[in-house]
CSV table of C-alpha atoms in Angstrom, one decimal:
chain,number,residue,atom,x,y,z
A,1,UNK,CA,-198.4,152.6,38.3
A,2,UNK,CA,-198.6,149.3,40.0
A,3,UNK,CA,-198.2,146.1,38.1
A,4,UNK,CA,-201.2,143.8,38.3
A,5,UNK,CA,-200.3,140.4,39.8
A,6,UNK,CA,-201.9,137.1,38.8
A,7,UNK,CA,-204.7,136.1,41.2
A,8,UNK,CA,-204.7,133.0,43.2
A,9,UNK,CA,-207.2,131.2,40.9
A,10,UNK,CA,-204.8,131.7,38.0
A,11,UNK,CA,-201.7,130.6,40.0
A,12,UNK,CA,-203.3,127.5,41.4
A,13,UNK,CA,-204.9,126.5,38.1
A,14,UNK,CA,-204.0,123.0,37.0
A,15,UNK,CA,-202.2,122.7,33.7
A,16,UNK,CA,-200.8,120.0,31.5
A,17,UNK,CA,-197.0,120.4,31.3
A,18,UNK,CA,-194.9,119.2,28.4
A,19,UNK,CA,-192.2,118.1,28.1
A,20,UNK,CA,-192.6,116.2,31.4
A,21,UNK,CA,-188.9,116.4,32.4
A,22,UNK,CA,-189.2,120.2,32.9
A,23,UNK,CA,-192.3,119.9,35.2
A,24,UNK,CA,-190.4,119.8,38.5
A,25,UNK,CA,-191.5,117.8,41.5
A,26,UNK,CA,-195.0,119.2,41.8
A,27,UNK,CA,-194.6,119.2,45.6
A,28,UNK,CA,-195.2,115.5,46.0
A,29,UNK,CA,-193.3,112.2,45.7
A,30,UNK,CA,-196.3,109.9,45.8
A,31,UNK,CA,-196.1,108.8,42.1
A,32,UNK,CA,-192.6,107.5,42.6
A,33,UNK,CA,-193.7,105.3,45.5
A,34,UNK,CA,-196.7,103.8,43.8
A,35,UNK,CA,-195.0,100.7,42.4
A,36,UNK,CA,-193.6,99.7,45.8
A,37,UNK,CA,-196.6,100.8,47.9
A,38,UNK,CA,-196.9,97.2,49.2
A,39,UNK,CA,-193.3,97.1,50.5
A,40,UNK,CA,-192.6,98.0,54.2
A,41,UNK,CA,-192.6,101.7,55.0
A,42,UNK,CA,-190.4,103.1,57.8
A,43,UNK,CA,-191.1,106.6,58.9
A,44,UNK,CA,-188.1,108.3,60.7
A,45,UNK,CA,-188.4,111.2,63.2
A,46,UNK,CA,-184.7,112.1,63.4
A,47,UNK,CA,-182.2,113.0,60.6
A,48,UNK,CA,-182.7,114.3,57.1
A,49,UNK,CA,-184.2,111.0,55.8
A,50,UNK,CA,-187.9,111.1,56.5
A,51,UNK,CA,-189.1,107.8,54.9
A,52,UNK,CA,-187.4,104.6,53.9
A,53,UNK,CA,-189.2,102.0,51.8
A,54,UNK,CA,-187.5,98.6,51.7
A,55,UNK,CA,-188.0,95.4,49.8
A,56,UNK,CA,-189.3,92.7,52.2
A,57,UNK,CA,-185.7,91.3,52.6
A,58,UNK,CA,-184.2,94.9,52.9
A,59,UNK,CA,-181.9,94.4,50.0
A,60,UNK,CA,-183.5,97.4,48.1
A,61,UNK,CA,-183.9,100.7,50.0
A,62,UNK,CA,-185.7,103.8,48.7
A,63,UNK,CA,-185.0,106.8,50.9
A,64,UNK,CA,-187.0,110.0,50.8
A,65,UNK,CA,-185.2,113.2,52.0
A,66,UNK,CA,-188.0,115.7,51.8
A,67,UNK,CA,-186.0,118.8,52.9
A,68,UNK,CA,-182.7,118.1,51.2
A,69,UNK,CA,-181.2,118.8,47.8
A,70,UNK,CA,-181.2,115.2,46.8
A,71,UNK,CA,-184.8,114.0,47.6
A,72,UNK,CA,-184.5,110.3,46.6
A,73,UNK,CA,-181.6,108.0,47.4
A,74,UNK,CA,-182.1,104.5,46.1
A,75,UNK,CA,-179.7,101.6,46.8
A,76,UNK,CA,-179.3,97.9,46.4
A,77,UNK,CA,-177.2,95.3,48.2
A,78,UNK,CA,-176.5,91.6,47.9
A,79,UNK,CA,-177.7,91.1,51.5
A,80,UNK,CA,-179.6,93.3,54.0
A,81,UNK,CA,-176.4,93.9,56.0
A,82,UNK,CA,-173.9,94.0,53.2
A,83,UNK,CA,-172.4,97.1,51.6
A,84,UNK,CA,-174.2,99.0,48.9
A,85,UNK,CA,-173.7,97.7,45.4
A,86,UNK,CA,-175.0,100.7,43.6
A,87,UNK,CA,-176.7,104.0,44.3
A,88,UNK,CA,-179.1,106.3,42.4
A,89,UNK,CA,-179.9,109.8,43.6
A,90,UNK,CA,-182.6,112.2,42.3
A,91,UNK,CA,-182.5,115.9,43.2
A,92,UNK,CA,-185.2,118.3,44.2
A,93,UNK,CA,-186.1,119.4,40.6
A,94,UNK,CA,-186.6,115.9,39.2
A,95,UNK,CA,-190.2,115.0,38.5
A,96,UNK,CA,-191.4,111.9,40.4
A,97,UNK,CA,-192.8,110.7,37.1
A,98,UNK,CA,-189.2,110.0,36.1
A,99,UNK,CA,-188.3,108.3,39.4
A,100,UNK,CA,-191.2,105.9,38.9
A,101,UNK,CA,-189.4,104.4,35.9
A,102,UNK,CA,-186.7,103.1,38.3
A,103,UNK,CA,-189.0,102.0,41.1
A,104,UNK,CA,-191.3,100.2,38.6
A,105,UNK,CA,-188.3,98.3,37.3
A,106,UNK,CA,-187.0,97.5,40.8
A,107,UNK,CA,-190.4,96.1,41.9
A,108,UNK,CA,-190.5,93.9,38.8
A,109,UNK,CA,-187.0,92.7,39.3
A,110,UNK,CA,-187.6,91.9,42.9
A,111,UNK,CA,-190.8,90.0,42.2
A,112,UNK,CA,-188.9,87.7,39.8
A,113,UNK,CA,-185.9,87.2,42.1
A,114,UNK,CA,-185.3,84.2,44.3
A,115,UNK,CA,-184.6,85.5,47.8
A,116,UNK,CA,-182.8,82.3,49.0
A,117,UNK,CA,-180.4,82.3,46.0
A,118,UNK,CA,-179.5,85.9,46.6
A,119,UNK,CA,-180.0,86.8,43.0
A,120,UNK,CA,-182.0,89.3,41.1
A,121,UNK,CA,-181.6,91.5,38.0
A,122,UNK,CA,-181.3,94.5,40.2
A,123,UNK,CA,-177.9,93.2,41.2
A,124,UNK,CA,-176.7,92.4,37.6
A,125,UNK,CA,-173.4,93.8,36.3
A,126,UNK,CA,-173.8,96.7,33.9
A,127,UNK,CA,-173.4,96.2,30.2
A,128,UNK,CA,-169.9,96.8,28.7
A,129,UNK,CA,-171.6,98.9,26.1
A,130,UNK,CA,-172.6,102.4,27.3
A,131,UNK,CA,-175.4,102.7,24.7
A,132,UNK,CA,-177.4,99.9,26.4
A,133,UNK,CA,-178.1,102.2,29.4
A,134,UNK,CA,-179.5,105.1,27.2
A,135,UNK,CA,-181.0,103.1,24.3
A,136,UNK,CA,-184.5,104.7,24.8
A,137,UNK,CA,-183.0,108.2,24.3
A,138,UNK,CA,-181.1,107.2,21.2
A,139,UNK,CA,-184.2,105.5,19.7
A,140,UNK,CA,-186.2,108.7,20.4
A,141,UNK,CA,-183.8,110.8,18.4
A,142,UNK,CA,-181.5,112.2,21.0
A,143,UNK,CA,-178.1,112.9,19.5
A,144,UNK,CA,-174.5,113.3,20.5
A,145,UNK,CA,-173.8,116.7,22.1
A,146,UNK,CA,-170.7,118.7,21.4
A,147,UNK,CA,-168.1,119.7,23.9
A,148,UNK,CA,-168.0,116.5,26.0
A,149,UNK,CA,-164.8,115.9,27.8
A,150,UNK,CA,-162.4,113.1,26.8
A,151,UNK,CA,-163.6,109.8,28.2
A,152,UNK,CA,-167.2,111.0,28.4
A,153,UNK,CA,-170.3,110.8,26.1
A,154,UNK,CA,-173.2,113.2,26.1
A,155,UNK,CA,-176.6,112.6,24.4
A,156,UNK,CA,-178.9,115.6,24.1
A,157,UNK,CA,-182.6,115.9,23.5
A,158,UNK,CA,-183.8,117.7,20.2
A,159,UNK,CA,-184.9,120.7,22.2
A,160,UNK,CA,-181.5,121.0,23.9
A,161,UNK,CA,-183.2,121.1,27.4
A,162,UNK,CA,-182.3,117.6,28.5
A,163,UNK,CA,-179.6,115.1,28.1
A,164,UNK,CA,-177.4,112.4,29.6
A,165,UNK,CA,-173.7,112.4,30.4
A,166,UNK,CA,-171.9,109.1,30.6
A,167,UNK,CA,-168.5,109.1,32.2
A,168,UNK,CA,-166.3,106.1,31.2
A,169,UNK,CA,-163.4,107.2,33.3
A,170,UNK,CA,-164.3,104.9,36.2
A,171,UNK,CA,-161.8,104.1,38.9
A,172,UNK,CA,-164.0,102.9,41.7
A,173,UNK,CA,-167.4,101.1,41.7
A,174,UNK,CA,-169.0,103.9,43.8
A,175,UNK,CA,-168.1,106.7,41.4
A,176,UNK,CA,-170.7,108.5,39.5
A,177,UNK,CA,-171.0,107.1,36.0
A,178,UNK,CA,-174.3,108.3,34.4
A,179,UNK,CA,-176.1,111.6,34.9
A,180,UNK,CA,-179.6,112.3,33.4
A,181,UNK,CA,-180.3,116.0,33.4
A,182,UNK,CA,-183.1,118.4,32.4
A,183,UNK,CA,-183.5,122.2,32.5
A,184,UNK,CA,-181.2,125.2,32.6
A,185,UNK,CA,-178.3,125.1,35.1
A,186,UNK,CA,-179.1,126.5,38.5
A,187,UNK,CA,-180.8,125.9,41.7
A,188,UNK,CA,-184.4,124.9,41.2
A,189,UNK,CA,-184.1,124.6,37.5
A,190,UNK,CA,-181.7,121.7,36.8
A,191,UNK,CA,-183.1,118.3,37.4
A,192,UNK,CA,-180.5,115.5,37.8
A,193,UNK,CA,-180.5,111.8,38.4
A,194,UNK,CA,-177.1,110.3,39.1
A,195,UNK,CA,-176.2,106.6,39.0
A,196,UNK,CA,-173.0,105.0,40.3
A,197,UNK,CA,-170.8,102.8,38.2
A,198,UNK,CA,-172.3,99.4,39.1
A,199,UNK,CA,-175.9,100.3,38.5
A,200,UNK,CA,-177.4,97.7,36.1
A,201,UNK,CA,-177.9,99.1,32.6
A,202,UNK,CA,-181.5,98.1,32.3
A,203,UNK,CA,-182.4,100.1,35.4
A,204,UNK,CA,-180.9,103.3,33.9
A,205,UNK,CA,-182.6,102.6,30.6
A,206,UNK,CA,-186.0,102.2,32.5
A,207,UNK,CA,-185.4,105.6,34.0
A,208,UNK,CA,-184.4,107.1,30.7
A,209,UNK,CA,-187.4,105.8,29.0
A,210,UNK,CA,-189.6,108.0,31.2
A,211,UNK,CA,-187.7,111.0,30.0
A,212,UNK,CA,-188.9,110.5,26.4
A,213,UNK,CA,-192.5,109.7,27.4
A,214,UNK,CA,-194.6,112.3,25.4
A,215,UNK,CA,-197.5,112.3,27.9
A,216,UNK,CA,-197.8,115.6,29.8
A,217,UNK,CA,-198.1,115.7,33.6
A,218,UNK,CA,-200.4,117.8,35.7
A,219,UNK,CA,-199.1,120.7,37.8
A,220,UNK,CA,-200.4,123.9,39.2
A,221,UNK,CA,-199.0,127.0,37.5
A,222,UNK,CA,-197.1,128.3,40.5
A,223,UNK,CA,-195.2,125.0,40.7
A,224,UNK,CA,-193.4,125.8,37.4
A,225,UNK,CA,-190.2,127.7,37.9
A,226,UNK,CA,-190.3,131.1,36.3
A,227,UNK,CA,-187.0,130.5,34.5
A,228,UNK,CA,-188.5,127.3,33.0
A,229,UNK,CA,-192.0,128.5,32.2
A,230,UNK,CA,-191.0,129.8,28.7
A,231,UNK,CA,-189.5,126.4,27.8
A,232,UNK,CA,-192.7,124.3,28.4
A,233,UNK,CA,-196.1,124.0,27.0
A,234,UNK,CA,-198.9,124.7,29.5
A,235,UNK,CA,-202.4,123.7,28.6
A,236,UNK,CA,-205.2,124.3,31.2
A,237,UNK,CA,-206.9,121.2,32.4
A,238,UNK,CA,-210.4,121.6,31.1
A,239,UNK,CA,-213.2,121.0,33.6
A,240,UNK,CA,-215.5,118.2,32.8
A,241,UNK,CA,-218.8,119.5,31.3
A,242,UNK,CA,-222.0,117.5,30.8
A,243,UNK,CA,-222.8,116.7,27.2
A,244,UNK,CA,-225.8,118.3,25.6
A,245,UNK,CA,-228.8,116.0,25.1
A,246,UNK,CA,-229.1,114.6,21.6
A,247,UNK,CA,-232.3,114.2,19.6
A,248,UNK,CA,-233.9,110.8,20.0
A,249,UNK,CA,-233.5,108.4,17.2
A,250,UNK,CA,-236.4,106.3,15.8
A,251,UNK,CA,-234.9,103.3,17.7
A,252,UNK,CA,-235.0,105.4,20.9
A,253,UNK,CA,-238.7,106.3,20.3
A,254,UNK,CA,-239.6,102.6,19.8
A,255,UNK,CA,-237.7,101.6,22.9
A,256,UNK,CA,-239.5,104.3,24.9
A,257,UNK,CA,-242.9,103.2,23.7
A,258,UNK,CA,-242.2,99.6,24.6
A,259,UNK,CA,-241.0,100.6,28.0
A,260,UNK,CA,-244.1,102.7,28.7
A,261,UNK,CA,-246.3,99.9,27.6
A,262,UNK,CA,-244.6,97.4,29.9
A,263,UNK,CA,-244.9,99.9,32.8
A,264,UNK,CA,-248.7,100.4,32.1
A,265,UNK,CA,-249.2,96.6,32.1
A,266,UNK,CA,-247.4,96.3,35.4
A,267,UNK,CA,-249.6,98.9,37.0
A,268,UNK,CA,-252.9,97.4,35.6
A,269,UNK,CA,-252.4,93.6,35.3
A,270,UNK,CA,-255.3,91.6,33.9
A,271,UNK,CA,-255.7,87.8,33.6
A,272,UNK,CA,-257.7,86.1,30.8
A,273,UNK,CA,-260.6,85.5,33.1
A,274,UNK,CA,-260.7,89.2,34.1
A,275,UNK,CA,-260.9,90.2,30.5
A,276,UNK,CA,-263.8,87.8,29.8
A,277,UNK,CA,-265.8,89.2,32.8
A,278,UNK,CA,-265.2,92.8,31.7
A,279,UNK,CA,-266.3,91.9,28.2
A,280,UNK,CA,-269.5,90.3,29.5
A,281,UNK,CA,-270.3,93.4,31.6
A,282,UNK,CA,-269.9,95.6,28.6
A,283,UNK,CA,-272.4,93.5,26.5
A,284,UNK,CA,-274.9,93.3,29.4
A,285,UNK,CA,-274.7,97.1,29.9
A,286,UNK,CA,-275.2,97.8,26.2
A,287,UNK,CA,-278.3,95.5,26.1
A,288,UNK,CA,-279.9,97.1,29.1
A,289,UNK,CA,-279.3,100.6,27.6
A,290,UNK,CA,-281.1,99.5,24.4
A,291,UNK,CA,-284.1,98.2,26.2
A,292,UNK,CA,-284.7,101.0,28.7
A,293,UNK,CA,-283.2,103.9,26.8
A,294,UNK,CA,-281.3,104.8,29.9
A,295,UNK,CA,-277.5,105.2,29.9
A,296,UNK,CA,-275.4,102.3,30.9
A,297,UNK,CA,-273.4,102.5,34.1
A,298,UNK,CA,-269.8,103.4,33.6
A,299,UNK,CA,-267.2,100.6,33.7
A,300,UNK,CA,-265.5,102.4,36.5
A,301,UNK,CA,-268.5,101.9,38.8
A,302,UNK,CA,-268.3,99.3,41.6
A,303,UNK,CA,-269.5,95.9,40.4
A,304,UNK,CA,-272.5,94.3,42.0
A,305,UNK,CA,-272.1,91.8,44.8
A,306,UNK,CA,-273.1,88.9,42.5
A,307,UNK,CA,-270.4,89.7,39.9
A,308,UNK,CA,-266.9,88.3,40.2
A,309,UNK,CA,-264.4,90.8,41.4
A,310,UNK,CA,-261.4,91.1,39.0
A,311,UNK,CA,-258.2,89.7,40.5
A,312,UNK,CA,-254.8,91.4,40.4
A,313,UNK,CA,-251.9,89.1,39.7
A,314,UNK,CA,-248.9,89.4,42.0
């Protein structure tokens, strides 16, 4: 007996995914680029990097490697031609809604920086306190995980499906120091964001803050990895439906009557002189009918040549 497979309509149905950090990339990186959409874009034809978005002075670089394991590689330097000060990488399972936390903070830091002084918060030294980099996670109730190696600290989400590993055994500035992760271990299931030792603490915290955002994200069902599907909540995106008409209120009825009266007056305008002429015709017609016993002509009949023709106001 064959097993019935879900149809395409079901697989491509849009759903709200929660928690967000298990939603995967969704097949697009656009949300992560939104905060820096006004920065120069450089599209590359050769090599694994397909797109580089730079700050106007080229001190910040956001590389997109669409066909690689690490999809985003974000760096900052003191000058456009100087060596990299710090690096952040996000792999192919990391939702772009997490990356946007970092790009938003970078766009804000750059807007406040003085290019001629070569400063900027995005070049600040990291805090000497490791907790400053993960404060949003601690405030959200993430707690110390067990089994962390000596010289490291691990903070884990209440559901056990996300966490951060802080390595305090640093020997060189370019060594990996902080790793945000989500999902089971394995290809296509474990999302990771890795920051080197000199990454400013507030930039890591901005990224971590998106991990605890309770708002769900939109994905199609087939974009959720089968080994993650049982760990997330999927709610179909309800199509918008027109509301049923409600019964009119007394105020609605009065407003409608006024509107109709105004419309009638606009179609049949009369001046005060017009109304006096019409009244005089009516009295004359009534008197003639009394004397002759014949019916009076209808008001709708054409007036005689000697009578004044009613004017229509413009």
